[in-house]
Amino acid sequence: MSNKIKYWFVVGSQGLYGDDALQQVKNNAEKMVETLNESGKFPYEIILHQSLATSADTITKIMKDANYHDEVQGVITWMHTFSPAKMWIRGTALLQKPLLHLVTQFHEDIPWDTIDMDYMNLHQSAHGDREYGYINSRLKKNNKVVVGFWQNEDVQQKIADWMNVAYAYNESFNIKVARFGDNMRNVAVTDGDKIEAQIQLGWVVDYYAIGDLTAVVNQVTEKEVESLFEEYKTLYELDYKNYDKEDFDSSVKEQIKYEIAIKKFLDEGGYTAFTTNFEDLYGMKQLPGLAVQRLNEQGYGFAGEGDWKTAALDRLLKIMSGNSSTGFMEDYTYNLTNGSEQILGSHMLEVDPTLAATKPKIVVNPLGIGGKEDPARLVFDGKSGDGVVVTISDMGTHFKMLVNEITAHTPETEAPNLPVARVLWEVSPNFKDGVYKWIKEGGGHHTVLSLSLSIDQIETFAEMMDLEYKVIR
Ligand code: MN
């Protein structure tokens, strides 16, 4: 994360109250921004805009400036006093960055012993918030509204959460997905309109033949492979099981070649997410498994079977969460035990190690599908915690985002014959209603699972994007 990223803090008022009052407004705003930055609660710096928003011309200029300053990820507004909202129409309409209306007041309590009309005129956020909020609502700005005393932890947390969402929103327009091969034959939900995805979400989705990648794989040197293999030995347990050491090592080294080649390919093309398809591996000895997991750990988005929507979403949510406990997931198998119904999530190989509760071990095992050599993969049990599963479905006329609140549990029972990483969770509000709604709404089998992001953040993102969404909780 860069210290170049900034959020502007813009304070609404008007000229009616005189210079002394406006000076007081400015002093209070300075105090507020200074205190917020010093709290250590925010991932990025808040900058107080030096122009008070007291006229239409000033407000329009501030918002136009916010648009073309690339380091500005969003604008936070605060109505210290009343600020007539016709002044805000042009600037607000022109603003192309996320907007947060902080509904708060400088002092926490009403000072009953001393309050007079001067005090009320200076501290009339309740009045100003309604005037300003009306115009945002009428302009369909889909802005975030955070309500409460600005020094309270919950208010600060909401602002911090919004900052991470706003940053991801801006970065969404820089996401480029490389598809190695097309979508899996016959599969419906992973397909969709790539042009619409670029128009609406900013995602560039490019196709490459698997041969374009194997050409890079073939350039990887023995020295590069050996050096990374040594690193693997310090990071992971190598679980040889019944494998001959030579066969095992050679399988792992094949994945190391893929890791180096895919990373090189992506970085050279400016791609931050990718897809593979086990049906399209001509010239590859294995399906990339361990290689994908290693790249996930480094923050690259991914989804299997050519699912570019989920790959881009994975990258997006990794940006939003700082690549913490967030990764590509597939709803695989139900546990229907009455009263403790759960979903077991996993994939053929590619489960994201940022979700690991246990130290991953490298396992080589045959892959029942695809007819390739036995691929190496990282095997681990998933973390516990509250979080979300998110997906995007193309409904033909528009995209729909679905998000379900979940609680993950680290599996307690061994599964000695399962050669993949596993994540186990319960859905909200309960198994039957949660699963029913997901299926009725057309939610897919591929998701991004995050134990770092909240429903509120996903909802905020969908609103910023003006995306249809359904929340299941
Ligand atoms: Mn899949």
Short mmCIF file of C-alpha atoms and ligand atoms in Angstrom, two decimals:
data_model
loop_
_atom_site.label_atom_id
_atom_site.label_comp_id
_atom_site.label_asym_id
_atom_site.label_seq_id
_atom_site.Cartn_x
_atom_site.Cartn_y
_atom_site.Cartn_z
CA MET A 1 0.00 0.00 0.00
CA SER A 2 1.32 3.34 -0.94
CA ASN A 3 1.64 6.40 1.25
CA LYS A 4 0.71 8.33 -1.88
CA ILE A 5 -2.91 7.34 -1.35
CA LYS A 6 -4.97 10.15 0.11
CA TYR A 7 -8.55 10.92 1.06
CA TRP A 8 -9.76 14.47 0.94
CA PHE A 9 -11.79 15.90 3.79
CA VAL A 10 -14.11 18.69 2.66
CA VAL A 11 -16.02 20.83 5.12
CA GLY A 12 -19.37 22.35 4.17
CA SER A 13 -20.49 25.76 5.37
CA GLN A 14 -21.61 29.09 3.90
CA GLY A 15 -20.62 32.78 4.05
CA LEU A 16 -23.67 33.87 6.06
CA TYR A 17 -22.07 33.41 9.49
CA GLY A 18 -19.14 35.82 9.00
CA ASP A 19 -15.36 35.38 8.99
CA ASP A 20 -14.98 34.63 12.70
CA ALA A 21 -17.39 31.73 12.51
CA LEU A 22 -15.72 30.37 9.37
CA GLN A 23 -12.33 30.58 11.08
CA GLN A 24 -13.76 28.55 13.95
CA VAL A 25 -15.12 26.00 11.46
CA LYS A 26 -11.67 25.69 9.94
CA ASN A 27 -9.95 25.34 13.30
CA ASN A 28 -12.36 22.61 14.37
CA ALA A 29 -11.89 20.78 11.06
CA GLU A 30 -8.13 20.93 11.49
CA LYS A 31 -8.44 19.49 14.98
CA MET A 32 -10.76 16.75 13.74
CA VAL A 33 -8.55 15.65 10.84
CA GLU A 34 -5.41 15.78 12.98
CA THR A 35 -7.03 13.64 15.67
CA LEU A 36 -8.34 11.15 13.12
CA ASN A 37 -4.94 10.74 11.47
CA GLU A 38 -3.21 10.38 14.84
CA SER A 39 -5.66 7.68 15.97
CA GLY A 40 -3.80 5.06 13.94
CA LYS A 41 -7.16 3.56 12.95
CA PHE A 42 -6.94 4.45 9.27
CA PRO A 43 -5.05 2.64 6.51
CA TYR A 44 -4.46 5.89 4.60
CA GLU A 45 -3.99 9.57 5.30
CA ILE A 46 -6.86 12.04 5.43
CA ILE A 47 -6.06 15.49 4.06
CA LEU A 48 -8.13 18.51 5.03
CA HIS A 49 -8.93 20.51 1.92
CA GLN A 50 -7.84 24.06 2.62
CA SER A 51 -10.84 25.62 0.86
CA LEU A 52 -14.01 25.58 2.92
CA ALA A 53 -16.97 24.54 0.79
CA THR A 54 -18.88 27.82 0.99
CA SER A 55 -19.79 28.50 -2.65
CA ALA A 56 -20.81 26.60 -5.77
CA ASP A 57 -17.66 27.66 -7.62
CA THR A 58 -15.39 26.45 -4.81
CA ILE A 59 -17.21 23.13 -4.46
CA THR A 60 -17.14 22.49 -8.22
CA LYS A 61 -13.42 23.22 -8.33
CA ILE A 62 -12.70 20.92 -5.35
CA MET A 63 -14.54 18.00 -6.96
CA LYS A 64 -12.92 18.51 -10.37
CA ASP A 65 -9.52 18.59 -8.65
CA ALA A 66 -10.35 15.37 -6.77
CA ASN A 67 -11.08 13.67 -10.09
CA TYR A 68 -7.78 14.39 -11.72
CA HIS A 69 -5.55 13.89 -8.68
CA ASP A 70 -4.79 10.17 -9.04
CA GLU A 71 -3.63 9.83 -5.43
CA VAL A 72 -7.07 10.91 -4.17
CA GLN A 73 -9.14 7.75 -3.70
CA GLY A 74 -12.24 9.39 -2.32
CA VAL A 75 -13.79 12.43 -0.69
CA ILE A 76 -15.15 12.67 2.86
CA THR A 77 -17.59 15.51 3.48
CA TRP A 78 -18.68 16.96 6.80
CA MET A 79 -21.35 19.59 7.32
CA HIS A 80 -20.08 21.67 10.24
CA THR A 81 -22.86 24.19 9.66
CA PHE A 82 -25.71 24.49 7.24
CA SER A 83 -24.44 24.54 3.64
CA PRO A 84 -27.16 25.22 1.04
CA ALA A 85 -27.15 22.19 -1.23
CA LYS A 86 -27.86 23.89 -4.56
CA MET A 87 -24.19 24.91 -4.24
CA TRP A 88 -23.24 21.20 -4.19
CA ILE A 89 -25.16 20.03 -7.27
CA ARG A 90 -22.60 20.66 -10.01
CA GLY A 91 -19.54 19.52 -8.06
CA THR A 92 -21.24 16.43 -6.67
CA ALA A 93 -22.51 15.44 -10.12
CA LEU A 94 -19.01 15.81 -11.55
CA LEU A 95 -17.26 13.84 -8.79
CA GLN A 96 -16.04 10.49 -10.14
CA LYS A 97 -14.50 9.21 -6.90
CA PRO A 98 -16.19 7.49 -3.94
CA LEU A 99 -17.96 9.87 -1.56
CA LEU A 100 -18.49 9.47 2.18
CA HIS A 101 -20.82 11.80 4.08
CA LEU A 102 -19.68 11.84 7.70
CA VAL A 103 -22.72 12.66 9.79
CA THR A 104 -21.17 13.97 12.97
CA GLN A 105 -20.72 17.10 15.07
CA PHE A 106 -17.60 18.65 16.57
CA HIS A 107 -18.72 18.40 20.20
CA GLU A 108 -20.22 15.26 21.60
CA ASP A 109 -22.65 16.82 24.08
CA ILE A 110 -24.97 19.80 24.02
CA PRO A 111 -23.56 22.35 26.54
CA TRP A 112 -26.86 23.19 28.24
CA ASP A 113 -25.36 25.80 30.59
CA THR A 114 -23.88 27.95 27.85
CA ILE A 115 -25.71 27.16 24.63
CA ASP A 116 -26.99 30.22 22.74
CA MET A 117 -27.94 30.99 19.13
CA ASP A 118 -24.32 31.63 18.13
CA TYR A 119 -23.41 28.14 19.33
CA MET A 120 -26.38 26.62 17.52
CA ASN A 121 -25.56 28.42 14.27
CA LEU A 122 -21.96 27.24 14.42
CA HIS A 123 -22.82 23.64 15.36
CA GLN A 124 -25.83 22.81 13.23
CA SER A 125 -24.72 19.56 11.63
CA ALA A 126 -28.17 18.03 12.15
CA HIS A 127 -29.58 20.77 9.94
CA GLY A 128 -26.76 20.72 7.39
CA ASP A 129 -26.69 16.91 7.09
CA ARG A 130 -30.29 16.77 5.93
CA GLU A 131 -29.93 19.53 3.36
CA TYR A 132 -26.77 17.97 1.94
CA GLY A 133 -28.02 14.37 2.14
CA TYR A 134 -31.10 15.28 0.12
CA ILE A 135 -29.09 16.34 -2.89
CA ASN A 136 -26.87 13.22 -2.79
CA SER A 137 -29.99 11.09 -2.66
CA ARG A 138 -31.65 13.02 -5.49
CA LEU A 139 -28.48 12.77 -7.62
CA LYS A 140 -28.45 8.99 -6.93
CA LYS A 141 -24.86 9.34 -5.78
CA ASN A 142 -24.85 5.97 -3.93
CA ASN A 143 -22.51 7.57 -1.41
CA LYS A 144 -21.63 6.07 1.95
CA VAL A 145 -23.22 7.69 5.01
CA VAL A 146 -21.49 7.11 8.36
CA VAL A 147 -23.35 8.37 11.43
CA GLY A 148 -22.03 8.98 14.95
CA PHE A 149 -19.55 10.89 17.08
CA TRP A 150 -16.30 11.10 15.13
CA GLN A 151 -14.09 10.04 18.04
CA ASN A 152 -15.99 6.77 18.58
CA GLU A 153 -14.27 3.58 17.55
CA ASP A 154 -17.20 2.17 15.56
CA VAL A 155 -17.45 5.36 13.50
CA GLN A 156 -13.72 5.36 12.80
CA GLN A 157 -13.85 1.65 11.88
CA LYS A 158 -16.60 2.34 9.35
CA ILE A 159 -14.56 5.12 7.76
CA ALA A 160 -11.48 2.86 7.62
CA ASP A 161 -13.53 0.03 6.04
CA TRP A 162 -14.89 2.45 3.45
CA MET A 163 -11.36 3.66 2.64
CA ASN A 164 -10.32 0.10 1.78
CA VAL A 165 -13.42 -0.33 -0.38
CA ALA A 166 -12.88 3.01 -2.13
CA TYR A 167 -9.27 2.11 -2.88
CA ALA A 168 -10.39 -1.24 -4.33
CA TYR A 169 -13.07 0.57 -6.36
CA ASN A 170 -10.46 2.78 -8.01
CA GLU A 171 -8.13 -0.17 -8.55
CA SER A 172 -10.95 -2.17 -10.15
CA PHE A 173 -10.38 -0.07 -13.27
CA ASN A 174 -6.76 -1.31 -13.38
CA ILE A 175 -7.53 -5.03 -13.12
CA LYS A 176 -6.39 -7.08 -16.11
CA VAL A 177 -7.14 -10.79 -16.32
CA ALA A 178 -5.14 -13.21 -18.49
CA ARG A 179 -7.17 -16.26 -19.49
CA PHE A 180 -4.99 -19.25 -20.35
CA GLY A 181 -7.51 -21.11 -22.47
CA ASP A 182 -11.25 -20.51 -22.67
CA ASN A 183 -14.02 -21.35 -20.22
CA MET A 184 -14.62 -24.99 -19.42
CA ARG A 185 -16.81 -26.62 -22.03
CA ASN A 186 -20.55 -26.68 -21.22
CA VAL A 187 -20.27 -24.76 -17.94
CA ALA A 188 -22.75 -21.87 -17.71
CA VAL A 189 -22.30 -19.72 -14.62
CA THR A 190 -18.60 -19.06 -15.15
CA ASP A 191 -19.23 -17.45 -18.54
CA GLY A 192 -20.41 -13.94 -19.28
CA ASP A 193 -20.14 -10.66 -21.15
CA LYS A 194 -16.55 -9.44 -21.02
CA ILE A 195 -17.29 -6.12 -22.68
CA GLU A 196 -19.96 -5.33 -20.10
CA ALA A 197 -17.52 -6.29 -17.34
CA GLN A 198 -15.04 -3.76 -18.69
CA ILE A 199 -17.68 -1.05 -19.08
CA GLN A 200 -19.19 -1.58 -15.65
CA LEU A 201 -16.35 -2.86 -13.50
CA GLY A 202 -13.26 -1.74 -15.41
CA TRP A 203 -11.93 -5.27 -15.92
CA VAL A 204 -9.85 -5.99 -19.02
CA VAL A 205 -10.15 -9.71 -19.85
CA ASP A 206 -7.70 -11.07 -22.43
CA TYR A 207 -7.39 -14.51 -23.97
CA TYR A 208 -4.10 -16.37 -24.45
CA ALA A 209 -3.51 -19.80 -25.91
CA ILE A 210 -1.86 -22.20 -23.47
CA GLY A 211 1.02 -22.34 -25.97
CA ASP A 212 1.80 -18.70 -25.19
CA LEU A 213 2.43 -19.80 -21.61
CA THR A 214 4.32 -23.04 -22.35
CA ALA A 215 6.78 -20.97 -24.42
CA VAL A 216 7.62 -19.04 -21.24
CA VAL A 217 7.64 -22.23 -19.13
CA ASN A 218 10.27 -23.67 -21.45
CA GLN A 219 12.53 -20.66 -20.86
CA VAL A 220 12.71 -21.20 -17.09
CA THR A 221 16.23 -22.26 -16.11
CA GLU A 222 17.34 -25.12 -13.89
CA LYS A 223 19.03 -22.61 -11.60
CA GLU A 224 15.83 -20.63 -11.06
CA VAL A 225 13.95 -23.83 -10.26
CA GLU A 226 16.55 -25.13 -7.79
CA SER A 227 16.72 -21.82 -5.96
CA LEU A 228 12.95 -21.66 -5.45
CA PHE A 229 12.87 -25.34 -4.46
CA GLU A 230 15.29 -24.56 -1.62
CA GLU A 231 12.94 -21.79 -0.50
CA TYR A 232 9.94 -24.16 -0.57
CA LYS A 233 11.79 -26.54 1.76
CA THR A 234 12.07 -23.80 4.38
CA LEU A 235 8.41 -22.77 4.03
CA TYR A 236 6.52 -26.04 3.71
CA GLU A 237 6.56 -29.60 4.89
CA LEU A 238 7.16 -32.01 2.01
CA ASP A 239 4.82 -34.95 2.54
CA TYR A 240 6.28 -37.75 0.39
CA LYS A 241 3.74 -40.36 1.45
CA ASN A 242 4.32 -43.35 -0.85
CA TYR A 243 6.05 -41.37 -3.55
CA ASP A 244 9.52 -42.05 -4.77
CA LYS A 245 11.58 -38.97 -3.81
CA GLU A 246 12.70 -38.40 -7.36
CA ASP A 247 9.16 -38.48 -8.77
CA PHE A 248 7.91 -36.25 -5.98
CA ASP A 249 10.63 -33.66 -6.40
CA SER A 250 10.23 -33.63 -10.14
CA SER A 251 6.48 -32.99 -9.79
CA VAL A 252 7.14 -30.10 -7.40
CA LYS A 253 9.81 -28.66 -9.71
CA GLU A 254 7.38 -28.74 -12.62
CA GLN A 255 5.04 -26.52 -10.55
CA ILE A 256 7.96 -24.24 -9.71
CA LYS A 257 8.50 -23.74 -13.44
CA TYR A 258 4.83 -22.80 -13.78
CA GLU A 259 5.02 -20.38 -10.88
CA ILE A 260 8.03 -18.58 -12.35
CA ALA A 261 6.60 -18.58 -15.89
CA ILE A 262 3.08 -17.45 -14.99
CA LYS A 263 4.43 -14.68 -12.77
CA LYS A 264 6.74 -13.49 -15.54
CA PHE A 265 3.95 -13.64 -18.12
CA LEU A 266 1.51 -11.72 -15.91
CA ASP A 267 3.99 -9.06 -14.80
CA GLU A 268 5.18 -8.37 -18.34
CA GLY A 269 1.60 -7.91 -19.56
CA GLY A 270 0.43 -5.91 -16.53
CA TYR A 271 -1.97 -8.68 -15.49
CA THR A 272 -2.90 -9.17 -11.84
CA ALA A 273 -5.33 -12.06 -12.24
CA PHE A 274 -5.54 -15.19 -14.37
CA THR A 275 -7.50 -18.31 -15.16
CA THR A 276 -6.55 -21.82 -16.25
CA ASN A 277 -8.63 -24.69 -17.59
CA PHE A 278 -7.75 -28.35 -17.04
CA GLU A 279 -9.28 -29.13 -20.45
CA ASP A 280 -6.75 -26.90 -22.14
CA LEU A 281 -3.24 -27.94 -21.09
CA TYR A 282 -1.61 -28.91 -24.40
CA GLY A 283 2.16 -28.91 -23.82
CA MET A 284 1.83 -28.78 -20.02
CA LYS A 285 2.67 -31.86 -17.96
CA GLN A 286 0.40 -30.94 -15.05
CA LEU A 287 -2.49 -28.68 -14.18
CA PRO A 288 -0.95 -25.70 -12.33
CA GLY A 289 -1.83 -26.26 -8.66
CA LEU A 290 0.95 -25.39 -6.24
CA ALA A 291 2.00 -22.67 -8.71
CA VAL A 292 -1.42 -21.02 -8.56
CA GLN A 293 -1.52 -21.25 -4.77
CA ARG A 294 1.87 -19.59 -4.49
CA LEU A 295 0.73 -16.75 -6.76
CA ASN A 296 -2.50 -16.36 -4.76
CA GLU A 297 -0.36 -15.94 -1.67
CA GLN A 298 1.43 -13.08 -3.47
CA GLY A 299 -1.88 -11.35 -4.23
CA TYR A 300 -2.68 -12.45 -7.79
CA GLY A 301 -6.35 -13.18 -8.41
CA PHE A 302 -7.33 -16.57 -9.77
CA ALA A 303 -10.24 -18.82 -10.65
CA GLY A 304 -10.32 -22.24 -12.29
CA GLU A 305 -12.02 -23.47 -15.45
CA GLY A 306 -11.63 -20.17 -17.26
CA ASP A 307 -13.84 -18.32 -14.76
CA TRP A 308 -12.56 -14.80 -15.43
CA LYS A 309 -15.34 -13.10 -13.42
CA THR A 310 -14.30 -14.83 -10.22
CA ALA A 311 -10.58 -14.35 -11.00
CA ALA A 312 -11.09 -10.57 -11.30
CA LEU A 313 -13.31 -10.54 -8.20
CA ASP A 314 -10.62 -12.46 -6.31
CA ARG A 315 -8.04 -9.81 -7.24
CA LEU A 316 -10.46 -7.04 -6.29
CA LEU A 317 -11.22 -8.50 -2.86
CA LYS A 318 -7.54 -9.19 -2.27
CA ILE A 319 -6.91 -5.48 -2.83
CA MET A 320 -9.80 -4.59 -0.51
CA SER A 321 -8.58 -6.91 2.27
CA GLY A 322 -4.85 -6.28 1.87
CA ASN A 323 -4.58 -9.92 0.70
CA SER A 324 -5.58 -11.18 4.12
CA SER A 325 -7.60 -14.45 4.43
CA THR A 326 -9.24 -13.98 1.02
CA GLY A 327 -9.28 -16.39 -1.90
CA PHE A 328 -10.98 -18.30 -4.69
CA MET A 329 -13.37 -20.96 -3.41
CA GLU A 330 -15.75 -23.58 -4.70
CA ASP A 331 -18.82 -24.87 -2.88
CA TYR A 332 -18.11 -28.58 -3.04
CA THR A 333 -19.89 -30.91 -0.61
CA TYR A 334 -22.65 -30.57 1.97
CA ASN A 335 -22.61 -31.89 5.48
CA LEU A 336 -26.36 -32.37 6.10
CA THR A 337 -26.18 -33.53 9.72
CA ASN A 338 -29.32 -32.12 11.32
CA GLY A 339 -28.50 -28.98 13.32
CA SER A 340 -24.89 -28.70 12.20
CA GLU A 341 -25.25 -28.32 8.44
CA GLN A 342 -22.12 -27.06 6.72
CA ILE A 343 -20.52 -26.57 3.33
CA LEU A 344 -17.14 -28.04 2.55
CA GLY A 345 -15.27 -25.78 0.14
CA SER A 346 -12.20 -26.68 -1.84
CA HIS A 347 -11.06 -27.06 -5.45
CA MET A 348 -9.25 -29.57 -7.64
CA LEU A 349 -5.95 -28.14 -6.34
CA GLU A 350 -6.08 -24.38 -6.15
CA VAL A 351 -7.11 -23.34 -2.63
CA ASP A 352 -5.65 -20.04 -1.48
CA PRO A 353 -3.01 -20.37 1.30
CA THR A 354 -4.04 -17.00 2.79
CA LEU A 355 -6.95 -19.06 4.20
CA ALA A 356 -4.68 -21.62 5.89
CA ALA A 357 -4.96 -22.24 9.64
CA THR A 358 -2.28 -24.93 9.55
CA LYS A 359 1.16 -24.85 7.98
CA PRO A 360 0.64 -26.00 4.37
CA LYS A 361 2.32 -29.22 3.32
CA ILE A 362 3.21 -30.10 -0.24
CA VAL A 363 1.50 -33.24 -1.48
CA VAL A 364 1.72 -34.99 -4.84
CA ASN A 365 -1.30 -36.99 -5.88
CA PRO A 366 -2.94 -38.14 -9.10
CA LEU A 367 -5.67 -35.84 -10.42
CA GLY A 368 -8.72 -37.90 -11.30
CA ILE A 369 -9.69 -35.51 -14.10
CA GLY A 370 -7.72 -34.32 -17.13
CA GLY A 371 -5.32 -37.18 -17.82
CA LYS A 372 -2.11 -35.29 -16.96
CA GLU A 373 0.81 -36.17 -14.68
CA ASP A 374 0.33 -36.12 -10.89
CA PRO A 375 0.36 -32.47 -9.79
CA ALA A 376 1.86 -31.03 -6.61
CA ARG A 377 -0.38 -28.90 -4.42
CA LEU A 378 -0.44 -27.28 -0.96
CA VAL A 379 -2.69 -29.05 1.50
CA PHE A 380 -3.98 -27.38 4.68
CA ASP A 381 -7.06 -26.81 6.81
CA GLY A 382 -8.88 -23.49 6.59
CA LYS A 383 -9.06 -20.82 9.27
CA SER A 384 -12.00 -20.15 11.57
CA GLY A 385 -13.86 -16.87 11.65
CA ASP A 386 -16.72 -14.75 10.37
CA GLY A 387 -16.70 -13.59 6.80
CA VAL A 388 -18.38 -13.60 3.42
CA VAL A 389 -18.64 -15.55 0.20
CA VAL A 390 -19.13 -13.35 -2.86
CA THR A 391 -19.95 -14.13 -6.47
CA ILE A 392 -20.98 -12.32 -9.65
CA SER A 393 -23.49 -13.85 -12.04
CA ASP A 394 -24.24 -12.57 -15.54
CA MET A 395 -28.04 -12.52 -15.76
CA GLY A 396 -28.09 -11.75 -19.49
CA THR A 397 -29.06 -8.11 -19.14
CA HIS A 398 -26.84 -7.18 -16.20
CA PHE A 399 -24.42 -8.49 -13.59
CA LYS A 400 -25.68 -9.45 -10.17
CA MET A 401 -23.45 -9.66 -7.12
CA LEU A 402 -24.42 -12.07 -4.38
CA VAL A 403 -22.96 -12.07 -0.91
CA ASN A 404 -23.67 -14.50 1.92
CA GLU A 405 -22.50 -14.06 5.47
CA ILE A 406 -20.64 -17.16 6.71
CA THR A 407 -18.84 -18.55 9.73
CA ALA A 408 -15.85 -20.75 8.98
CA HIS A 409 -14.57 -23.50 11.28
CA THR A 410 -11.22 -25.23 11.09
CA PRO A 411 -12.13 -28.89 10.40
CA GLU A 412 -11.59 -31.03 13.47
CA THR A 413 -11.88 -34.44 11.87
CA GLU A 414 -9.00 -35.87 9.85
CA ALA A 415 -9.64 -36.75 6.22
CA PRO A 416 -6.63 -38.93 5.42
CA ASN A 417 -7.69 -39.64 1.84
CA LEU A 418 -8.40 -36.05 0.85
CA PRO A 419 -5.37 -34.66 -1.04
CA VAL A 420 -6.58 -31.04 -1.19
CA ALA A 421 -6.88 -28.08 1.16
CA ARG A 422 -10.31 -27.75 2.77
CA VAL A 423 -12.39 -24.92 4.18
CA LEU A 424 -15.56 -25.59 6.15
CA TRP A 425 -18.31 -23.07 6.87
CA GLU A 426 -21.88 -22.43 7.96
CA VAL A 427 -24.07 -20.02 6.05
CA SER A 428 -26.34 -17.31 7.43
CA PRO A 429 -29.08 -16.97 8.48
CA ASN A 430 -29.22 -20.79 8.59
CA PHE A 431 -28.36 -23.58 6.17
CA LYS A 432 -31.77 -24.01 4.53
CA ASP A 433 -32.62 -20.33 4.05
CA GLY A 434 -29.10 -19.29 3.09
CA VAL A 435 -28.61 -22.01 0.49
CA TYR A 436 -32.19 -21.59 -0.80
CA LYS A 437 -31.73 -17.87 -1.41
CA TRP A 438 -28.32 -18.32 -3.02
CA ILE A 439 -29.73 -20.84 -5.49
CA LYS A 440 -32.94 -18.91 -6.19
CA GLU A 441 -30.89 -15.78 -6.94
CA GLY A 442 -28.65 -17.67 -9.40
CA GLY A 443 -25.42 -17.57 -7.38
CA GLY A 444 -22.60 -19.66 -8.84
CA HIS A 445 -20.45 -22.48 -7.48
CA HIS A 446 -17.31 -20.35 -7.65
CA THR A 447 -16.94 -17.60 -5.06
CA VAL A 448 -14.36 -15.50 -3.35
CA LEU A 449 -14.33 -16.34 0.34
CA SER A 450 -13.01 -13.73 2.73
CA LEU A 451 -12.60 -13.88 6.48
CA SER A 452 -11.36 -10.27 6.53
CA LEU A 453 -14.15 -8.42 4.73
CA SER A 454 -17.63 -7.64 6.00
CA ILE A 455 -21.05 -7.77 4.33
CA ASP A 456 -21.16 -4.00 4.78
CA GLN A 457 -18.00 -3.53 2.72
CA ILE A 458 -19.27 -5.70 -0.15
CA GLU A 459 -22.56 -3.80 -0.09
CA THR A 460 -20.67 -0.50 -0.14
CA PHE A 461 -18.66 -1.67 -3.15
CA ALA A 462 -21.75 -2.83 -5.07
CA GLU A 463 -23.37 0.54 -4.45
CA MET A 464 -20.26 2.42 -5.59
CA MET A 465 -20.33 0.37 -8.81
CA ASP A 466 -24.10 0.75 -9.17
CA LEU A 467 -24.23 -3.03 -9.39
CA GLU A 468 -27.36 -5.05 -8.62
CA TYR A 469 -26.67 -7.05 -5.48
CA LYS A 470 -28.37 -9.33 -2.99
CA VAL A 471 -27.25 -9.72 0.59
CA ILE A 472 -28.02 -13.03 2.32
CA ARG A 473 -27.65 -12.94 6.09
MN MN B 1 -14.27 -25.03 -10.18
#
